[in-house]
Short mmCIF file of C-alpha atoms in Angstrom, two decimals:
data_model
loop_
_atom_site.label_atom_id
_atom_site.label_comp_id
_atom_site.label_asym_id
_atom_site.label_seq_id
_atom_site.Cartn_x
_atom_site.Cartn_y
_atom_site.Cartn_z
CA MET C 1 -96.90 1.82 -32.60
CA ASN C 2 -95.59 -0.79 -30.05
CA PRO C 3 -94.72 1.03 -27.02
CA ILE C 4 -91.76 -1.46 -26.22
CA LYS C 5 -90.15 -1.04 -29.51
CA SER C 6 -90.31 2.79 -29.12
CA TRP C 7 -88.63 2.45 -25.70
CA ARG C 8 -85.66 0.38 -27.12
CA SER C 9 -85.06 2.72 -29.96
CA LEU C 10 -85.04 5.51 -27.51
CA MET C 11 -82.36 3.82 -25.43
CA ARG C 12 -80.29 2.85 -28.44
CA LYS C 13 -80.19 6.54 -29.60
CA LYS C 14 -79.17 7.65 -25.86
CA SER C 15 -76.39 4.94 -26.06
CA GLY C 16 -75.08 6.25 -29.41
CA LEU C 17 -75.03 9.82 -27.98
CA SER C 18 -73.20 8.59 -24.96
CA ASP C 19 -70.42 6.71 -26.87
CA GLY C 20 -69.89 9.48 -29.28
CA GLY C 21 -69.55 11.83 -26.27
CA LYS C 22 -66.80 9.58 -24.73
CA SER C 23 -65.03 9.10 -28.14
CA SER C 24 -65.01 13.16 -28.74
CA PHE C 25 -63.62 13.47 -25.12
CA LYS C 26 -60.86 10.99 -25.73
CA ILE C 27 -59.99 12.85 -29.05
CA LYS C 28 -59.89 16.06 -27.03
CA GLN C 29 -57.51 14.42 -24.40
CA LEU C 30 -54.72 13.51 -26.90
CA PRO C 31 -53.10 16.98 -27.44
CA PHE C 32 -53.05 17.39 -23.56
CA MET C 33 -51.51 13.90 -22.89
CA ALA C 34 -48.99 14.62 -25.63
CA PHE C 35 -47.98 18.00 -23.96
CA VAL C 36 -47.70 16.17 -20.35
CA PHE C 37 -45.51 13.47 -22.10
CA ALA C 38 -43.22 16.28 -23.71
CA VAL C 39 -42.91 18.03 -20.31
CA MET C 40 -41.83 14.70 -18.69
CA LEU C 41 -39.19 14.24 -21.41
CA PHE C 42 -37.94 17.69 -21.05
CA ILE C 43 -37.53 17.17 -17.20
CA VAL C 44 -35.73 13.84 -17.68
CA TYR C 45 -33.44 15.30 -20.30
CA ARG C 46 -32.56 18.26 -18.25
CA THR C 47 -31.95 15.98 -15.09
CA THR C 48 -29.51 13.76 -17.09
CA MET C 49 -27.73 16.61 -18.58
CA TYR C 50 -27.27 18.18 -15.05
CA GLN C 51 -25.91 14.79 -13.77
CA TYR C 52 -23.47 14.48 -16.73
CA GLN C 53 -22.31 18.21 -16.12
CA GLN C 54 -21.69 17.27 -12.48
CA GLU C 55 -19.64 14.27 -13.40
CA GLU C 56 -17.65 16.24 -15.79
CA ILE C 57 -16.86 18.60 -13.16
CA ASP C 58 -15.77 16.12 -10.70
CA ARG C 59 -13.62 14.41 -13.35
CA LYS C 60 -11.78 17.83 -14.03
CA TRP C 61 -11.32 18.41 -10.41
CA ASN C 62 -9.75 14.97 -9.92
CA PHE C 63 -6.33 14.51 -11.70
CA TRP C 64 -6.23 10.89 -10.51
CA GLY C 65 -9.32 9.38 -12.24
CA GLU C 66 -10.57 8.23 -8.97
CA SER C 67 -14.01 9.00 -7.68
CA LYS C 68 -13.70 11.48 -5.05
CA ALA C 69 -15.65 11.14 -1.78
CA TYR C 70 -17.13 14.49 -2.15
CA SER C 71 -20.45 13.59 -0.71
CA SER C 72 -18.93 12.31 2.64
CA SER C 73 -16.86 15.70 2.83
CA PHE C 74 -19.60 17.92 1.47
CA GLY C 75 -20.96 18.73 5.09
CA LYS C 76 -17.55 20.48 5.92
CA LEU C 77 -17.59 22.43 2.61
CA ARG C 78 -21.28 23.32 2.42
CA GLY C 79 -20.38 26.92 3.34
CA LEU C 80 -18.56 27.35 -0.12
CA PRO C 81 -20.17 27.46 -3.61
CA ARG C 82 -18.81 24.39 -5.20
CA GLY C 83 -16.90 26.08 -8.15
CA ILE C 84 -14.61 27.84 -5.84
CA ILE C 85 -13.23 24.71 -4.16
CA HIS C 86 -9.72 23.66 -5.29
CA ALA C 87 -8.94 20.14 -4.15
CA ASN C 88 -5.61 19.88 -5.38
CA SER C 89 -2.23 21.72 -5.13
CA ASP C 90 1.28 21.43 -6.65
CA LEU C 91 4.94 22.12 -5.58
CA GLU C 92 5.51 24.91 -8.19
CA LEU C 93 7.07 28.09 -6.92
CA ARG C 94 5.14 31.31 -7.31
CA PRO C 95 6.63 34.78 -7.62
CA LEU C 96 5.68 37.40 -5.07
CA TRP C 97 4.44 39.75 -7.73
CA LEU C 98 4.05 39.99 -11.53
CA ARG C 99 4.05 42.67 -14.05
CA SER C 100 0.43 43.46 -15.21
CA ALA C 101 1.02 41.95 -18.67
CA SER C 102 1.85 38.69 -17.03
CA ARG C 103 -1.00 38.49 -14.66
CA SER C 104 -3.49 37.53 -17.15
CA LYS C 105 -1.45 34.53 -18.37
CA LEU C 106 -2.68 31.28 -16.87
CA SER C 107 -0.15 28.80 -15.54
CA VAL C 108 -0.54 25.61 -17.48
CA TYR C 109 1.70 22.62 -16.41
CA SER C 110 1.95 19.84 -18.95
CA ASN C 111 4.22 16.97 -19.20
CA ARG C 112 5.84 17.93 -16.11
CA ASN C 113 7.71 15.58 -13.72
CA LEU C 114 8.99 15.58 -10.03
CA LEU C 115 12.34 14.63 -8.65
CA ALA C 116 12.43 14.07 -4.84
CA VAL C 117 15.64 13.19 -3.04
CA PRO C 118 16.82 13.01 0.65
CA VAL C 119 20.10 14.94 0.96
CA GLY C 120 22.85 15.50 3.39
CA ILE C 121 25.64 18.06 2.69
CA LYS C 122 28.23 15.35 2.29
CA GLN C 123 26.50 14.42 -0.93
CA LYS C 124 26.47 17.92 -2.30
CA GLN C 125 28.69 17.27 -5.34
CA ASN C 126 26.71 14.20 -6.47
CA VAL C 127 23.38 15.93 -5.91
CA ASP C 128 24.42 18.91 -7.82
CA ALA C 129 25.26 16.67 -10.81
CA MET C 130 21.89 14.97 -10.62
CA VAL C 131 19.84 18.26 -10.28
CA LYS C 132 21.77 19.70 -13.28
CA LYS C 133 20.43 16.71 -15.23
CA PHE C 134 17.06 17.10 -14.26
CA LEU C 135 16.16 20.65 -13.90
CA PRO C 136 16.47 21.67 -17.54
CA GLU C 137 14.12 18.87 -18.64
CA ASN C 138 11.01 20.12 -17.23
CA PHE C 139 11.34 18.70 -13.58
CA THR C 140 10.51 20.09 -10.30
CA ILE C 141 13.11 19.54 -7.82
CA ILE C 142 12.22 18.97 -4.00
CA LEU C 143 15.24 18.05 -1.54
CA PHE C 144 14.78 16.53 1.82
CA HIS C 145 17.42 17.72 4.17
CA TYR C 146 17.87 15.13 6.68
CA ASP C 147 20.89 16.70 8.20
CA GLY C 148 19.38 20.15 8.99
CA ASN C 149 21.98 21.74 6.64
CA VAL C 150 20.21 23.93 4.05
CA ASN C 151 22.58 27.10 4.14
CA GLU C 152 25.50 25.41 2.43
CA TRP C 153 23.39 24.66 -0.69
CA GLU C 154 22.65 28.28 -1.39
CA ASN C 155 25.87 28.84 -3.49
CA LEU C 156 24.64 26.43 -6.08
CA ALA C 157 23.07 28.33 -9.01
CA TRP C 158 19.82 26.22 -9.07
CA SER C 159 19.32 26.32 -5.37
CA SER C 160 16.63 28.90 -5.47
CA LYS C 161 14.78 27.10 -7.98
CA ALA C 162 14.52 24.06 -5.96
CA ILE C 163 12.13 23.35 -2.86
CA HIS C 164 14.08 22.66 0.42
CA ILE C 165 12.47 20.76 3.40
CA VAL C 166 14.25 20.16 6.54
CA ALA C 167 13.62 17.40 9.18
CA GLN C 168 16.56 16.12 11.31
CA ASN C 169 17.35 12.43 10.91
CA GLN C 170 14.19 11.51 8.87
CA THR C 171 14.05 8.97 6.10
CA LYS C 172 12.97 9.12 2.62
CA TRP C 173 9.67 7.40 3.13
CA TRP C 174 8.90 9.62 6.18
CA PHE C 175 9.47 12.70 3.94
CA ALA C 176 7.30 11.16 1.05
CA LYS C 177 4.51 10.15 3.32
CA ARG C 178 4.08 13.59 4.64
CA PHE C 179 5.09 16.04 1.70
CA LEU C 180 4.19 14.04 -1.47
CA HIS C 181 0.45 13.42 -0.67
CA PRO C 182 -1.23 12.46 -4.13
CA ASP C 183 -3.41 15.75 -4.07
CA ILE C 184 -0.14 17.77 -3.91
CA VAL C 185 1.68 15.98 -6.76
CA SER C 186 -1.21 15.37 -9.04
CA VAL C 187 -0.01 17.84 -11.71
CA TYR C 188 3.17 15.70 -12.35
CA ASP C 189 3.25 12.70 -14.91
CA TYR C 190 5.93 10.78 -13.17
CA ILE C 191 7.46 10.97 -9.69
CA PHE C 192 11.06 10.14 -9.13
CA LEU C 193 11.81 9.12 -5.56
CA TRP C 194 15.69 8.59 -5.63
CA ASP C 195 18.43 8.27 -3.30
CA GLU C 196 21.34 10.67 -3.17
CA ASP C 197 24.20 8.40 -4.08
CA LEU C 198 23.28 7.57 -7.82
CA GLY C 199 25.71 8.52 -10.55
CA VAL C 200 23.92 10.11 -13.49
CA GLU C 201 26.58 10.22 -16.08
CA HIS C 202 24.85 7.68 -18.44
CA PHE C 203 21.27 8.82 -17.63
CA SER C 204 18.95 11.27 -19.58
CA PRO C 205 15.59 12.01 -17.82
CA SER C 206 13.83 12.94 -20.98
CA ARG C 207 14.76 9.69 -22.80
CA TYR C 208 13.93 7.77 -19.83
CA VAL C 209 10.36 9.23 -19.49
CA ARG C 210 10.04 8.52 -23.34
CA ILE C 211 10.84 4.92 -22.72
CA VAL C 212 8.50 4.18 -19.85
CA LYS C 213 5.73 5.98 -21.80
CA GLU C 214 6.14 3.96 -24.85
CA GLU C 215 6.35 0.61 -22.87
CA GLY C 216 3.46 1.46 -20.53
CA LEU C 217 5.72 1.06 -17.26
CA GLU C 218 3.70 2.32 -14.50
CA ILE C 219 6.51 1.59 -12.05
CA SER C 220 10.04 1.42 -13.09
CA GLN C 221 13.67 2.25 -12.35
CA PRO C 222 16.85 2.78 -14.21
CA ALA C 223 19.17 -0.27 -14.45
CA LEU C 224 22.21 -0.29 -12.44
CA ASP C 225 25.64 -0.41 -13.93
CA PRO C 226 27.18 -3.88 -13.17
CA ASN C 227 30.29 -2.06 -11.58
CA SER C 228 28.06 -0.45 -9.04
CA THR C 229 29.34 -0.69 -5.44
CA GLU C 230 26.05 -2.15 -4.07
CA ILE C 231 23.70 -4.45 -5.96
CA HIS C 232 21.01 -6.28 -4.03
CA HIS C 233 18.85 -7.87 -6.58
CA ARG C 234 20.04 -9.30 -9.88
CA ILE C 235 16.88 -8.05 -11.85
CA THR C 236 18.26 -4.56 -11.39
CA ILE C 237 21.66 -5.15 -13.20
CA ARG C 238 21.67 -3.52 -16.58
CA ALA C 239 21.28 -5.88 -19.76
CA ARG C 240 23.55 -4.10 -22.08
CA THR C 241 21.76 -5.39 -25.23
CA LYS C 242 18.22 -4.54 -24.10
CA LYS C 243 16.18 -1.38 -24.07
CA PHE C 244 14.44 -2.32 -20.89
CA HIS C 245 13.48 -5.74 -19.25
CA ARG C 246 10.55 -6.99 -17.19
CA ARG C 247 11.97 -10.22 -15.59
CA VAL C 248 15.22 -12.01 -14.80
CA TYR C 249 16.34 -15.60 -15.00
CA GLU C 250 18.30 -17.19 -12.17
CA ARG C 251 18.94 -20.78 -11.49
CA ARG C 252 21.54 -20.46 -8.73
CA GLY C 253 21.02 -19.59 -5.16
CA SER C 254 17.97 -19.80 -3.16
CA THR C 255 15.73 -17.91 -5.40
CA LYS C 256 14.96 -19.47 -8.69
CA CYS C 257 13.77 -17.36 -11.48
CA SER C 258 12.31 -18.69 -14.72
CA ASP C 259 9.22 -18.20 -16.95
CA ALA C 260 7.06 -19.60 -14.34
CA SER C 261 7.90 -16.88 -11.81
CA GLU C 262 5.17 -14.26 -11.33
CA GLY C 263 6.37 -12.06 -8.68
CA PRO C 264 9.35 -10.47 -6.98
CA PRO C 265 12.16 -10.48 -7.07
CA CYS C 266 12.04 -12.32 -10.44
CA THR C 267 9.58 -10.14 -12.18
CA GLY C 268 7.15 -7.22 -11.24
CA PHE C 269 9.92 -5.57 -9.04
CA VAL C 270 11.89 -2.55 -8.63
CA GLU C 271 14.18 -1.56 -5.72
CA GLY C 272 13.55 1.14 -3.29
CA MET C 273 16.79 3.23 -4.23
CA ALA C 274 15.48 4.65 -7.45
CA PRO C 275 11.85 3.97 -8.16
CA VAL C 276 9.76 5.92 -10.65
CA PHE C 277 6.11 6.07 -10.34
CA SER C 278 3.33 7.23 -12.71
CA ARG C 279 0.64 9.44 -11.31
CA SER C 280 -1.74 6.53 -10.91
CA ALA C 281 0.84 4.16 -9.48
CA TRP C 282 1.97 6.91 -6.89
CA TYR C 283 -1.72 7.46 -5.87
CA CYS C 284 -1.70 3.72 -4.77
CA THR C 285 1.93 3.59 -3.39
CA TRP C 286 1.26 6.61 -1.13
CA HIS C 287 -1.53 4.73 0.62
CA LEU C 288 0.69 1.50 0.87
CA ILE C 289 3.44 3.43 2.75
CA GLN C 290 2.83 2.89 6.42
CA ASN C 291 3.03 6.17 8.48
CA ASP C 292 4.94 4.83 11.30
CA LEU C 293 7.33 2.42 9.43
CA VAL C 294 9.84 4.84 8.15
CA HIS C 295 12.49 2.65 6.71
CA GLY C 296 10.05 1.08 4.03
CA TRP C 297 11.59 -2.52 4.29
CA GLY C 298 9.20 -4.84 2.61
CA MET C 299 7.40 -2.26 0.43
CA ASP C 300 9.49 -3.18 -2.67
CA MET C 301 7.83 -6.71 -2.63
CA LYS C 302 4.46 -5.33 -2.68
CA LEU C 303 4.92 -2.45 -5.17
CA GLY C 304 3.56 -4.58 -8.06
CA TYR C 305 0.10 -4.26 -6.45
CA CYS C 306 0.17 -0.65 -7.45
CA ALA C 307 1.20 -1.17 -11.03
CA GLN C 308 -2.57 -0.50 -12.19
CA GLY C 309 -2.73 -3.98 -13.65
CA ASP C 310 -0.51 -6.89 -14.53
CA ARG C 311 2.64 -6.38 -12.59
CA THR C 312 4.72 -8.61 -15.08
CA ARG C 313 3.87 -6.20 -17.81
CA ASN C 314 3.45 -2.70 -16.00
CA VAL C 315 6.79 -2.92 -13.99
CA GLY C 316 10.23 -2.76 -15.45
CA VAL C 317 13.98 -1.85 -15.34
CA VAL C 318 15.16 0.39 -18.04
CA ASP C 319 18.60 -0.59 -19.48
CA ARG C 320 19.18 2.12 -22.13
CA GLU C 321 19.23 4.82 -19.41
CA TYR C 322 21.14 3.58 -16.27
CA VAL C 323 22.72 4.81 -13.17
CA VAL C 324 25.76 3.90 -11.04
CA HIS C 325 24.78 2.99 -7.25
CA LYS C 326 27.63 4.22 -5.20
CA GLY C 327 26.45 2.46 -2.12
CA ILE C 328 27.41 5.39 0.22
CA GLN C 329 25.52 5.10 3.53
CA THR C 330 22.59 7.55 3.48
CA LEU C 331 19.80 8.24 5.95
CA GLY C 332 16.60 6.46 4.66
CA GLY C 333 18.34 5.12 1.51
CA SER C 334 17.21 2.01 -0.23
CA GLY C 335 16.11 0.63 2.99
CA HIS C 336 18.97 -1.67 3.18
CA ASP C 337 21.29 1.28 4.00
CA THR C 338 21.94 2.82 7.43
CA THR C 339 22.49 6.32 8.62
CA LYS C 340 25.02 8.96 8.36
CA VAL C 341 26.14 10.58 11.58
CA SER C 342 28.58 13.43 12.28
CA LYS C 343 31.96 12.85 13.74
CA LEU C 344 30.88 14.37 17.08
CA LYS C 345 27.78 12.18 17.26
CA LYS C 346 29.97 9.03 16.16
CA THR C 347 32.27 9.94 18.94
CA THR C 348 29.43 10.24 21.39
CA THR C 349 27.64 7.07 20.60
CA GLN C 350 30.83 5.17 20.60
CA ARG C 351 31.43 6.48 24.15
CA GLN C 352 28.02 5.44 25.10
CA GLY C 353 28.69 1.96 23.51
CA ILE C 354 25.88 2.38 20.71
CA ASP C 355 26.44 1.27 17.34
CA VAL C 356 24.08 3.56 15.45
CA ARG C 357 24.18 1.61 12.10
CA SER C 358 23.45 -1.81 13.91
CA GLU C 359 20.53 -0.16 15.98
CA ILE C 360 19.13 1.06 12.66
CA ARG C 361 19.41 -2.25 10.86
CA ARG C 362 17.57 -3.77 13.86
CA GLN C 363 14.94 -1.27 13.67
CA SER C 364 14.57 -1.76 9.98
CA THR C 365 14.28 -5.52 10.46
CA TRP C 366 11.52 -5.20 13.09
CA GLU C 367 9.66 -2.98 10.71
CA LEU C 368 9.90 -5.39 8.07
CA GLU C 369 8.13 -7.95 10.34
CA ILE C 370 5.51 -5.57 11.41
CA PHE C 371 4.79 -4.70 7.71
CA LYS C 372 4.39 -8.33 6.86
CA GLU C 373 1.93 -8.87 9.79
CA ARG C 374 0.01 -6.02 8.66
CA TRP C 375 -0.19 -7.14 5.13
CA ASN C 376 -1.22 -10.60 6.09
CA GLN C 377 -3.90 -9.27 8.62
CA ALA C 378 -5.39 -6.81 6.07
CA VAL C 379 -5.80 -9.71 3.61
CA ALA C 380 -7.44 -11.95 6.27
CA ASP C 381 -9.76 -9.17 7.32
CA ASP C 382 -10.90 -7.86 3.84
CA LYS C 383 -13.33 -10.53 2.72
CA HIS C 384 -13.97 -8.71 -0.49
CA TRP C 385 -10.34 -8.46 -1.64
CA VAL C 386 -9.17 -10.97 -4.29
CA ASP C 387 -5.36 -11.33 -4.93
CA PRO C 388 -5.15 -10.32 -8.69
CA PHE C 389 -1.98 -12.35 -9.17
CA LYS C 390 -2.56 -15.48 -7.19
CA GLY C 391 -4.58 -17.48 -9.86
CA SER C 392 -2.44 -16.33 -12.85
CA GLU C 393 0.87 -17.48 -10.92
CA GLN C 394 -0.56 -20.98 -10.11
CA ARG C 395 -1.54 -21.37 -13.93
CA ARG C 396 1.78 -20.34 -15.13
CA ARG C 397 3.55 -22.74 -12.65
CA ARG C 398 1.50 -25.62 -13.91
CA ARG C 399 2.15 -24.77 -17.59
CA TRP C 400 5.90 -24.56 -16.77
CA ARG C 401 5.88 -27.93 -15.06
CA GLY C 402 4.19 -29.33 -18.17
CA ILE C 403 6.75 -27.95 -20.31
CA GLN C 404 9.46 -29.39 -18.36
CA HIS C 405 7.91 -32.82 -18.39
CA SER C 406 7.44 -32.91 -21.94
CA SER C 407 11.01 -31.80 -22.71
#
């Protein structure tokens, strides 16, 4: 037999044995690889579920629907287990003690709203009528006493059910910035931030809330009776035949309002005397309020940016539920008003040659200019911010001019 052929056949046999060994090894590897793959899938699944659960916890904690900067503040809270942290509060009064049968009942607040009003004792009768309208309709009441007089309110039946905050000679916006932080009022669906000189004979809080919910009004106000003592903007006047309105048409005067108008005071506008904010709109508005500009002048022209979308749709004036603006001078009122002072203070200031109301108007005008400067500077500095209304306004104006030319 040829030795060369024998050698070749021997090598082929070895090669066959070698291949067969590899194949059998690969077959044995398959169950192991499947196990590893299954373990990896389980790890990915568990990780995904954990992330989802954490997001759900964050969402439950956050009434506002905004992403909380938990990671940035976690360092300050790392000494606490996460589940014990309560990031929000409310303005609900709590009893000092409860019977054992009541302790197990959890307080659940739903469809609750807030009325906040700066008040002075001279407007006690009007405020009394206002609170009696709101309190029975699931409203929490908070009164900001700008004249320091609280004791004389105690004889009203509802006084103990309201929250009283006192700060001498402070304005509505000063109080709101300091005591209506979004994390404090997040339990409330709507925040009514009203002046004290509004007549509510023709106003129902529950019907009003129903209308703004149905129409999707994030920022609103009740219309003003045409016979009101003070009316500053035509858009706030009640339209007798309408349920509500979002714009006004005006061809006279310096401000022309038409279908081409995209902003205040023709549309997307409410005045500072009786604004009503949804929870989300107030979150934005609170951040718009300048801490040191206490009269709030100029803010009404920018509130539409907090309307959570198109201000021509989400801002409106409710005609069916309207109020009477009595135009009584109050501290920190609509922003156009001036301050009340006692007879003693009036006598003192007159002796000193100071006209308090003129001085406050000068201060308010100065604050208005500062607010405008800050807005313009903020727009210039924020390179990523895009005015959401600029493009649509230009398009509407071009369309309106085209209609006029064709007609």
